[in-house]
Short mmCIF file of N, CA and C in Angstrom, two decimals:
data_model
loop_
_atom_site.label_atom_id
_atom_site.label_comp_id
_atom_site.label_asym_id
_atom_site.label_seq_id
_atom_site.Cartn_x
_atom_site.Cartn_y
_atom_site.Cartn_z
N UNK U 20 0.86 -1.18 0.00
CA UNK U 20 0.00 0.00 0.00
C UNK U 20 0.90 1.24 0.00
N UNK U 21 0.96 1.81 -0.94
CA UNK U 21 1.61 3.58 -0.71
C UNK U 21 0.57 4.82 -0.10
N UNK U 22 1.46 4.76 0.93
CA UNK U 22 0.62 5.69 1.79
C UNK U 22 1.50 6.92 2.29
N UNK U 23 1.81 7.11 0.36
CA UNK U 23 2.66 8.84 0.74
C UNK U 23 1.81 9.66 0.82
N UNK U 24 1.57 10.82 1.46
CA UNK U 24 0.61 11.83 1.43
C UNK U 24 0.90 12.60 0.31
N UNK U 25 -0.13 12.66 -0.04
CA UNK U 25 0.07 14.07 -1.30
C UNK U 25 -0.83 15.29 -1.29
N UNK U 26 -0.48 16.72 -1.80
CA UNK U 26 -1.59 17.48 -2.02
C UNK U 26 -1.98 18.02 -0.07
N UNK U 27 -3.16 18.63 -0.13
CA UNK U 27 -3.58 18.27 1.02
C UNK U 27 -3.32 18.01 2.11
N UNK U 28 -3.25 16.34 2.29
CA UNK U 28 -2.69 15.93 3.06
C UNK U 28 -1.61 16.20 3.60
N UNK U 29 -0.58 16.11 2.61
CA UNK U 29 1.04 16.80 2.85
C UNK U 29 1.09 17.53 3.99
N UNK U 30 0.37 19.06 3.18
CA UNK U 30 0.17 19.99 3.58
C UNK U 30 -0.31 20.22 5.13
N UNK U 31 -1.41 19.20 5.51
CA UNK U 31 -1.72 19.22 6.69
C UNK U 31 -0.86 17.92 7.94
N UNK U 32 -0.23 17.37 7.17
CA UNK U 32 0.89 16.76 7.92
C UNK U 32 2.03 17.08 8.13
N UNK U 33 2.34 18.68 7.65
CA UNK U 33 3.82 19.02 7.86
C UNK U 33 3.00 20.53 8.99
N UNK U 34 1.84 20.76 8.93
CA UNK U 34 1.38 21.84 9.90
C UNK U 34 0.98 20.81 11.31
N UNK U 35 0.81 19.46 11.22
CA UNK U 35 0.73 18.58 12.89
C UNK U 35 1.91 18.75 13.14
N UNK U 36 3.00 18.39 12.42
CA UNK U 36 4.37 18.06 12.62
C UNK U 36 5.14 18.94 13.57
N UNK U 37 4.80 20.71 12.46
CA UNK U 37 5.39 21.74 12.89
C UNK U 37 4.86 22.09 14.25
N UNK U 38 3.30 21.82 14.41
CA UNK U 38 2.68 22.84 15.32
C UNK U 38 2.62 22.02 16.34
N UNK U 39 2.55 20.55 16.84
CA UNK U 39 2.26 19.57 17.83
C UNK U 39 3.45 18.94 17.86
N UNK U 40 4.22 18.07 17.11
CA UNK U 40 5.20 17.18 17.34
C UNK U 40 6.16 17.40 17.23
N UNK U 41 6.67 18.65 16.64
CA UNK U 41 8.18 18.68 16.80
C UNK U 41 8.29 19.68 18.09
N UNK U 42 7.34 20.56 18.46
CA UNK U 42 7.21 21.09 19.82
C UNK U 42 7.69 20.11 20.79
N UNK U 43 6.59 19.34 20.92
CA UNK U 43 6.66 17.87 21.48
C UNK U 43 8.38 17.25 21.80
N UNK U 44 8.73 16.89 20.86
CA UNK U 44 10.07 16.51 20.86
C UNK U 44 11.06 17.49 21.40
N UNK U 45 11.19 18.75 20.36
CA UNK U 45 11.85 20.21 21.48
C UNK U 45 11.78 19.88 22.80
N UNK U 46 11.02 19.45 23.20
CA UNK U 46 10.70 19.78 25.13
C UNK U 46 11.24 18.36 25.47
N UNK U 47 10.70 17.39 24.98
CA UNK U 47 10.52 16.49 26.08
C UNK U 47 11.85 15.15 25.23
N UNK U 48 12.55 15.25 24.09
CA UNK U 48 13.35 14.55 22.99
C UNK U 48 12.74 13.56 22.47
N UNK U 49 13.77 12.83 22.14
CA UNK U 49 12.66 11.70 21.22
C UNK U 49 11.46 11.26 21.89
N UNK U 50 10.84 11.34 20.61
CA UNK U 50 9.20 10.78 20.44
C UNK U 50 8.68 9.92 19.26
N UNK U 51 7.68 9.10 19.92
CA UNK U 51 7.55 7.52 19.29
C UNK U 51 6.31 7.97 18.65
N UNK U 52 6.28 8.14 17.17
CA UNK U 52 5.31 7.73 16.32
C UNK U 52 4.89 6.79 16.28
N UNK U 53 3.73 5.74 16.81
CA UNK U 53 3.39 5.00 16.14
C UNK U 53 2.13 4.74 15.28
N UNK U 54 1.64 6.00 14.64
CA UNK U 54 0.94 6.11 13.54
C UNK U 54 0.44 7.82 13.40
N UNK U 55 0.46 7.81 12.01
CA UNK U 55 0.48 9.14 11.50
C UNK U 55 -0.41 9.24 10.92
N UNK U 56 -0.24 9.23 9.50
CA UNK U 56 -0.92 9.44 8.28
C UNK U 56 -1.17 7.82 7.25
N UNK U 57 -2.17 8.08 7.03
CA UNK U 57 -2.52 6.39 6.50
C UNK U 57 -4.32 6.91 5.33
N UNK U 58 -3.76 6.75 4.61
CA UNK U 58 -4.33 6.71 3.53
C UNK U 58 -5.44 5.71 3.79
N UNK U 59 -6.84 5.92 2.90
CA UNK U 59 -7.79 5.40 3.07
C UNK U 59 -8.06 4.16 2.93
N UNK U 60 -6.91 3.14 2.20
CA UNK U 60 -6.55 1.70 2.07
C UNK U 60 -5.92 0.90 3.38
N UNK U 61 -4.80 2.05 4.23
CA UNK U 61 -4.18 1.75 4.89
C UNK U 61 -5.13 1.57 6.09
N UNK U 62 -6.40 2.61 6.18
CA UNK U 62 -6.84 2.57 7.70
C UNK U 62 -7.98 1.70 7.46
N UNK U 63 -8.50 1.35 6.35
CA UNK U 63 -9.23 0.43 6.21
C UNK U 63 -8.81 -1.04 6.56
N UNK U 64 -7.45 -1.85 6.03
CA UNK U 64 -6.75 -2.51 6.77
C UNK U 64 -6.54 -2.59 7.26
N UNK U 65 -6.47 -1.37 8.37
CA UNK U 65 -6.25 -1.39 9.85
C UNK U 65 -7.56 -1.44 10.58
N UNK U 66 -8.60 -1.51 10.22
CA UNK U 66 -9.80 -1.41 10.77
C UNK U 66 -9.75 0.10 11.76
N UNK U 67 -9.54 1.33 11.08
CA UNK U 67 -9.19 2.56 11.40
C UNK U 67 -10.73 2.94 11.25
N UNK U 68 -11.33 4.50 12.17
CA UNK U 68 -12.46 4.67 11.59
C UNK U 68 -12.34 5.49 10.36
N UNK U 69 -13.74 5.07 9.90
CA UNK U 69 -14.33 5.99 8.67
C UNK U 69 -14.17 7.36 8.45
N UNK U 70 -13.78 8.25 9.59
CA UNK U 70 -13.60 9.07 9.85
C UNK U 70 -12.62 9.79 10.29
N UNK U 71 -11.28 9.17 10.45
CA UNK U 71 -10.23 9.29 11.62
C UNK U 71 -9.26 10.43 10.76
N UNK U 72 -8.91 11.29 11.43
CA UNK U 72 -8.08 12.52 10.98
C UNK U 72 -7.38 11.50 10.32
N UNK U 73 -5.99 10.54 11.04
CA UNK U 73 -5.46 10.27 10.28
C UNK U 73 -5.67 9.90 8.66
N UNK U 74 -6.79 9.81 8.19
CA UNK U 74 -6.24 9.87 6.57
C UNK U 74 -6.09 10.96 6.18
N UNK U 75 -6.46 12.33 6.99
CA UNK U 75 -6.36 13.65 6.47
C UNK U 75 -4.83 14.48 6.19
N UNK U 76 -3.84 13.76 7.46
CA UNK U 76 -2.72 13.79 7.72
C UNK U 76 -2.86 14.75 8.62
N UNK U 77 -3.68 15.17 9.33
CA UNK U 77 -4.24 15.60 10.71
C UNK U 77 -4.21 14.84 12.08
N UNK U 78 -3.53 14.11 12.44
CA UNK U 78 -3.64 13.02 13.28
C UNK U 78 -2.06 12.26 13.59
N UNK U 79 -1.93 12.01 14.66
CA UNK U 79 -0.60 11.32 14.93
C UNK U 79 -0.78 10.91 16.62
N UNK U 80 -0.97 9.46 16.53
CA UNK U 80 -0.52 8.73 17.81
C UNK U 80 1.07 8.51 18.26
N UNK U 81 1.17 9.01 19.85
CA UNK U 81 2.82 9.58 20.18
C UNK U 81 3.07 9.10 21.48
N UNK U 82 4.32 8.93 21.64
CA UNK U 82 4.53 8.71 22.76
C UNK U 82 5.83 8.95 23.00
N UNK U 83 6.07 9.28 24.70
CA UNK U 83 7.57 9.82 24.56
C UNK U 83 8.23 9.14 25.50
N UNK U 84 8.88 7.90 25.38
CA UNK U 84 9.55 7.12 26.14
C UNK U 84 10.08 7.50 27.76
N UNK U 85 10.09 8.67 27.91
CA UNK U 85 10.94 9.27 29.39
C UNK U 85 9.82 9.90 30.35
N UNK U 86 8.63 9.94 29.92
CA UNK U 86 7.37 10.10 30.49
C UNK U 86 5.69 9.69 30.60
N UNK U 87 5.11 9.36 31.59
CA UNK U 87 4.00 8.72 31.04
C UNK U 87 3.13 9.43 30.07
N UNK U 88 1.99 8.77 29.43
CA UNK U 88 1.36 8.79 28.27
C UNK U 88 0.14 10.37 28.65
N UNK U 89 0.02 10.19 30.48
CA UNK U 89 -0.79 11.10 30.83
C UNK U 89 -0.30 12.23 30.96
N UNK U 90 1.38 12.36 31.79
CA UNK U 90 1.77 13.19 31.84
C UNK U 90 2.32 13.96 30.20
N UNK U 91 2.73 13.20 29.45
CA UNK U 91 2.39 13.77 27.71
C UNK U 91 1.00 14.66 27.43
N UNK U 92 -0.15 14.00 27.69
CA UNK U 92 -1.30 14.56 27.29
C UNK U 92 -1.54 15.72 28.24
N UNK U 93 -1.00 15.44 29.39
CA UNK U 93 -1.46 17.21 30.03
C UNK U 93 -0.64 18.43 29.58
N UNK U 94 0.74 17.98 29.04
CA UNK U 94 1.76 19.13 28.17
C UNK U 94 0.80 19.49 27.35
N UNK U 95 0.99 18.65 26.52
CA UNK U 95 0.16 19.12 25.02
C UNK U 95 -0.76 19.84 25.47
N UNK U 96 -1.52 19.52 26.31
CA UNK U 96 -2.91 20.35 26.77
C UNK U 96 -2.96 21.86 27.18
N UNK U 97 -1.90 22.03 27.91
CA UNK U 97 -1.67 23.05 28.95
C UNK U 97 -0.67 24.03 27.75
N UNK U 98 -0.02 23.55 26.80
CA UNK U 98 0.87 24.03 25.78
C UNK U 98 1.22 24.46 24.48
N UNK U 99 0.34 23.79 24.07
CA UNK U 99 0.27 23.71 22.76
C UNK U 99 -1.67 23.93 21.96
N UNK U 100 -1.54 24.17 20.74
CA UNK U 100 -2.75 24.26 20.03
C UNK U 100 -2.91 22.87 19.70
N UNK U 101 -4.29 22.68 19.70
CA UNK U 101 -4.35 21.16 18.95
C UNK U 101 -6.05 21.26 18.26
N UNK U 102 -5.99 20.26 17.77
CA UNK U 102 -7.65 19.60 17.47
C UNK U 102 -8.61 18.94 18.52
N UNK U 103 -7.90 17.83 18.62
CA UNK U 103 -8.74 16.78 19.72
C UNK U 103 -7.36 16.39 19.98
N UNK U 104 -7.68 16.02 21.40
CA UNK U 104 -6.16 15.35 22.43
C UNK U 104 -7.10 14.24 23.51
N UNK U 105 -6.55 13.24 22.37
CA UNK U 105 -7.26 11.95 23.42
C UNK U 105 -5.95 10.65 24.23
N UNK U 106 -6.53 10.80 25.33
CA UNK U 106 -5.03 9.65 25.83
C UNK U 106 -6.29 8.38 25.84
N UNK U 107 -5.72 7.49 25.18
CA UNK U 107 -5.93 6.44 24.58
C UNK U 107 -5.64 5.29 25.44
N UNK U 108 -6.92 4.18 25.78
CA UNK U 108 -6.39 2.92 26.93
C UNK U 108 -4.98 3.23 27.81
N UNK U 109 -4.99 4.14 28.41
CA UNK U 109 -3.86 4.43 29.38
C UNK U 109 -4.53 3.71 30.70
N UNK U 110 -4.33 3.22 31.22
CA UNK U 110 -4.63 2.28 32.37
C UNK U 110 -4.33 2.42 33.94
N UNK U 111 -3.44 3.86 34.17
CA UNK U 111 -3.66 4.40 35.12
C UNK U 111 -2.05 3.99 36.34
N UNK U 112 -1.97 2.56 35.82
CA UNK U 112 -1.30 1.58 36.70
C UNK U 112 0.65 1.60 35.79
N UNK U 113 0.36 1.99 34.52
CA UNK U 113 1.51 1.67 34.07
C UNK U 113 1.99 2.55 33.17
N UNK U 114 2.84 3.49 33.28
CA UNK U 114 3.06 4.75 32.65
C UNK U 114 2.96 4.70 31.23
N UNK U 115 3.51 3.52 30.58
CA UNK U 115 3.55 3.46 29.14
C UNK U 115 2.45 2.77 28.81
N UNK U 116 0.91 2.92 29.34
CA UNK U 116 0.34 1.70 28.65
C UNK U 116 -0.55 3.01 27.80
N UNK U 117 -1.29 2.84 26.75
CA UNK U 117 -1.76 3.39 25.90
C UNK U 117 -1.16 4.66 25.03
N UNK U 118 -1.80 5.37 24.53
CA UNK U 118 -1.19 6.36 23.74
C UNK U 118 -1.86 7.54 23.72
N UNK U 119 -0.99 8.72 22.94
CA UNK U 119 -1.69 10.06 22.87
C UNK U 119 -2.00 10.24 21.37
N UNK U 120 -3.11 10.46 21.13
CA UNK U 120 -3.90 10.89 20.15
C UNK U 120 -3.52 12.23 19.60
N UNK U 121 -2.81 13.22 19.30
CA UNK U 121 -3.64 14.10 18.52
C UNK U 121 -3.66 14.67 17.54
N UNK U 122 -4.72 15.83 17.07
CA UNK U 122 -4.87 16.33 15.43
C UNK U 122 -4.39 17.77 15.86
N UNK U 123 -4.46 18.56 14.76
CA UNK U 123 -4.33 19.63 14.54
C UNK U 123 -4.93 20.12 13.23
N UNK U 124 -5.78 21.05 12.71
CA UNK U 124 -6.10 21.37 11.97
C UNK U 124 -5.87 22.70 11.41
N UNK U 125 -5.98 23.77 11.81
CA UNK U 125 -5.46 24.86 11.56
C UNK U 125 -5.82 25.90 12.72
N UNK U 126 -5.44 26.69 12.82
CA UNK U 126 -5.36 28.24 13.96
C UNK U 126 -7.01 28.31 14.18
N UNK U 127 -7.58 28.98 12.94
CA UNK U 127 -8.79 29.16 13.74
C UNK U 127 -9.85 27.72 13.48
N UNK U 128 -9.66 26.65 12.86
CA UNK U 128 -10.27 25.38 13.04
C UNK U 128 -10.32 24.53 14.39
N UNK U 129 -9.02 24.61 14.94
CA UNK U 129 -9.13 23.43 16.31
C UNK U 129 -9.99 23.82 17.00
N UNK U 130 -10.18 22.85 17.66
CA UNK U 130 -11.90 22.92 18.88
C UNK U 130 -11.08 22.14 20.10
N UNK U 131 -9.81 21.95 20.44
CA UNK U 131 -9.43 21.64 21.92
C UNK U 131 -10.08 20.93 22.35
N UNK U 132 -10.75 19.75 21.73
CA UNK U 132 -11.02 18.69 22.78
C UNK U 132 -10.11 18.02 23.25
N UNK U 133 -10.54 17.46 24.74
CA UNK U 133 -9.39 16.95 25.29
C UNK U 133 -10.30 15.62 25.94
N UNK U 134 -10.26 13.97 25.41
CA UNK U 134 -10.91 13.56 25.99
C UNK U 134 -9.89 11.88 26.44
N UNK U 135 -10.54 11.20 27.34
CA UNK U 135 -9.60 10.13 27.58
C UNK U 135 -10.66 8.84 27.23
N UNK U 136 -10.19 7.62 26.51
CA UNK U 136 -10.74 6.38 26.14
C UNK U 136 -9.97 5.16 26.90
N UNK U 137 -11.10 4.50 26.76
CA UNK U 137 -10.58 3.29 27.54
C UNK U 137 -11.05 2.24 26.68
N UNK U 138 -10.17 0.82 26.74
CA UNK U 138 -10.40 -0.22 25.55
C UNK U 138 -11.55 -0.90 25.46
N UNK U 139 -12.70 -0.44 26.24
CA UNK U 139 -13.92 -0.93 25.87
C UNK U 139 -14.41 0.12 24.62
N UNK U 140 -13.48 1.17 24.61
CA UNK U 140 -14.06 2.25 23.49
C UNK U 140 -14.94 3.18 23.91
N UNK U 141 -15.28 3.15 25.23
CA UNK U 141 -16.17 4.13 25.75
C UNK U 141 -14.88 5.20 26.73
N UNK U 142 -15.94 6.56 25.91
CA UNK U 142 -15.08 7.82 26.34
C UNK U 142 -15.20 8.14 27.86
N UNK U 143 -14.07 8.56 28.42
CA UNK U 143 -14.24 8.59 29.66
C UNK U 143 -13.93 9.97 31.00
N UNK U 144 -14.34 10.94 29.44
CA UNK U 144 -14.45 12.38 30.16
C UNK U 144 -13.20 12.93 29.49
N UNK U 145 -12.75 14.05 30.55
CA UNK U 145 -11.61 14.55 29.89
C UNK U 145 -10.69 14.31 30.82
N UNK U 146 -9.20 14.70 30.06
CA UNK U 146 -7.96 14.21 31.05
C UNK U 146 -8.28 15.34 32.38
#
């Protein structure tokens, strides 16, 4: 599957990059992508939703090895502009268990949600 971004997308994956994740990294150093941008073949194979920024190239699940997943999501929160900022099956008990969610869309587009999920898939307020 080629799941280069083009057009568009590009475009809105080098404004997450600039405006959320390389911030991200600045502060806190390496940081673990483990999913970005995925084309509408790719998230379909992944059983991704129908809807999920990531095919927009709006979207990037992160994590930063030297801190937990919560204490990540309250930076971003307290720091940065975003779209939606969801910490993802984080489990409370184990610093690295789940992940941080988020989008970015543009200056006056984001809507700052900030919400936390748990692996039954039901949302579970905000961080």
């Amino acid at each position: 599957i080629d799941n280069t971004p083009q057009g568009e997308h590009h475009d809105a994956a080098v404004a997450l990059f600039e405006n959320v994740v390389q911030p991200v990294r600045d502060h806190f150093g390496p940081t673990v992508i483990n999913s970005g941008y995925r084309c509408k073949k790719l998230n379909t194979a992944i059983g991704g939703s129908k809807k999920s920024q990531h095919c927009f190239g709006e979207a990037a699940d992160i994590e930063v090895p030297t801190i937990s997943n919560r204490d990540l999501a309250e930076w971003i929160k307290n720091n940065l502009d975003f779209d939606q900022l969801i910490l993802e099956f984080y489990n409370g008990k184990d610093p690295s268990s789940g992940w941080v969610h988020v989008s970015y869309k543009n200056k006056d587009d984001n809507r700052k949600q900030v919400l936390t999920i748990n692996k039954q898939g039901t949302f579970q307020g905000l961080i």
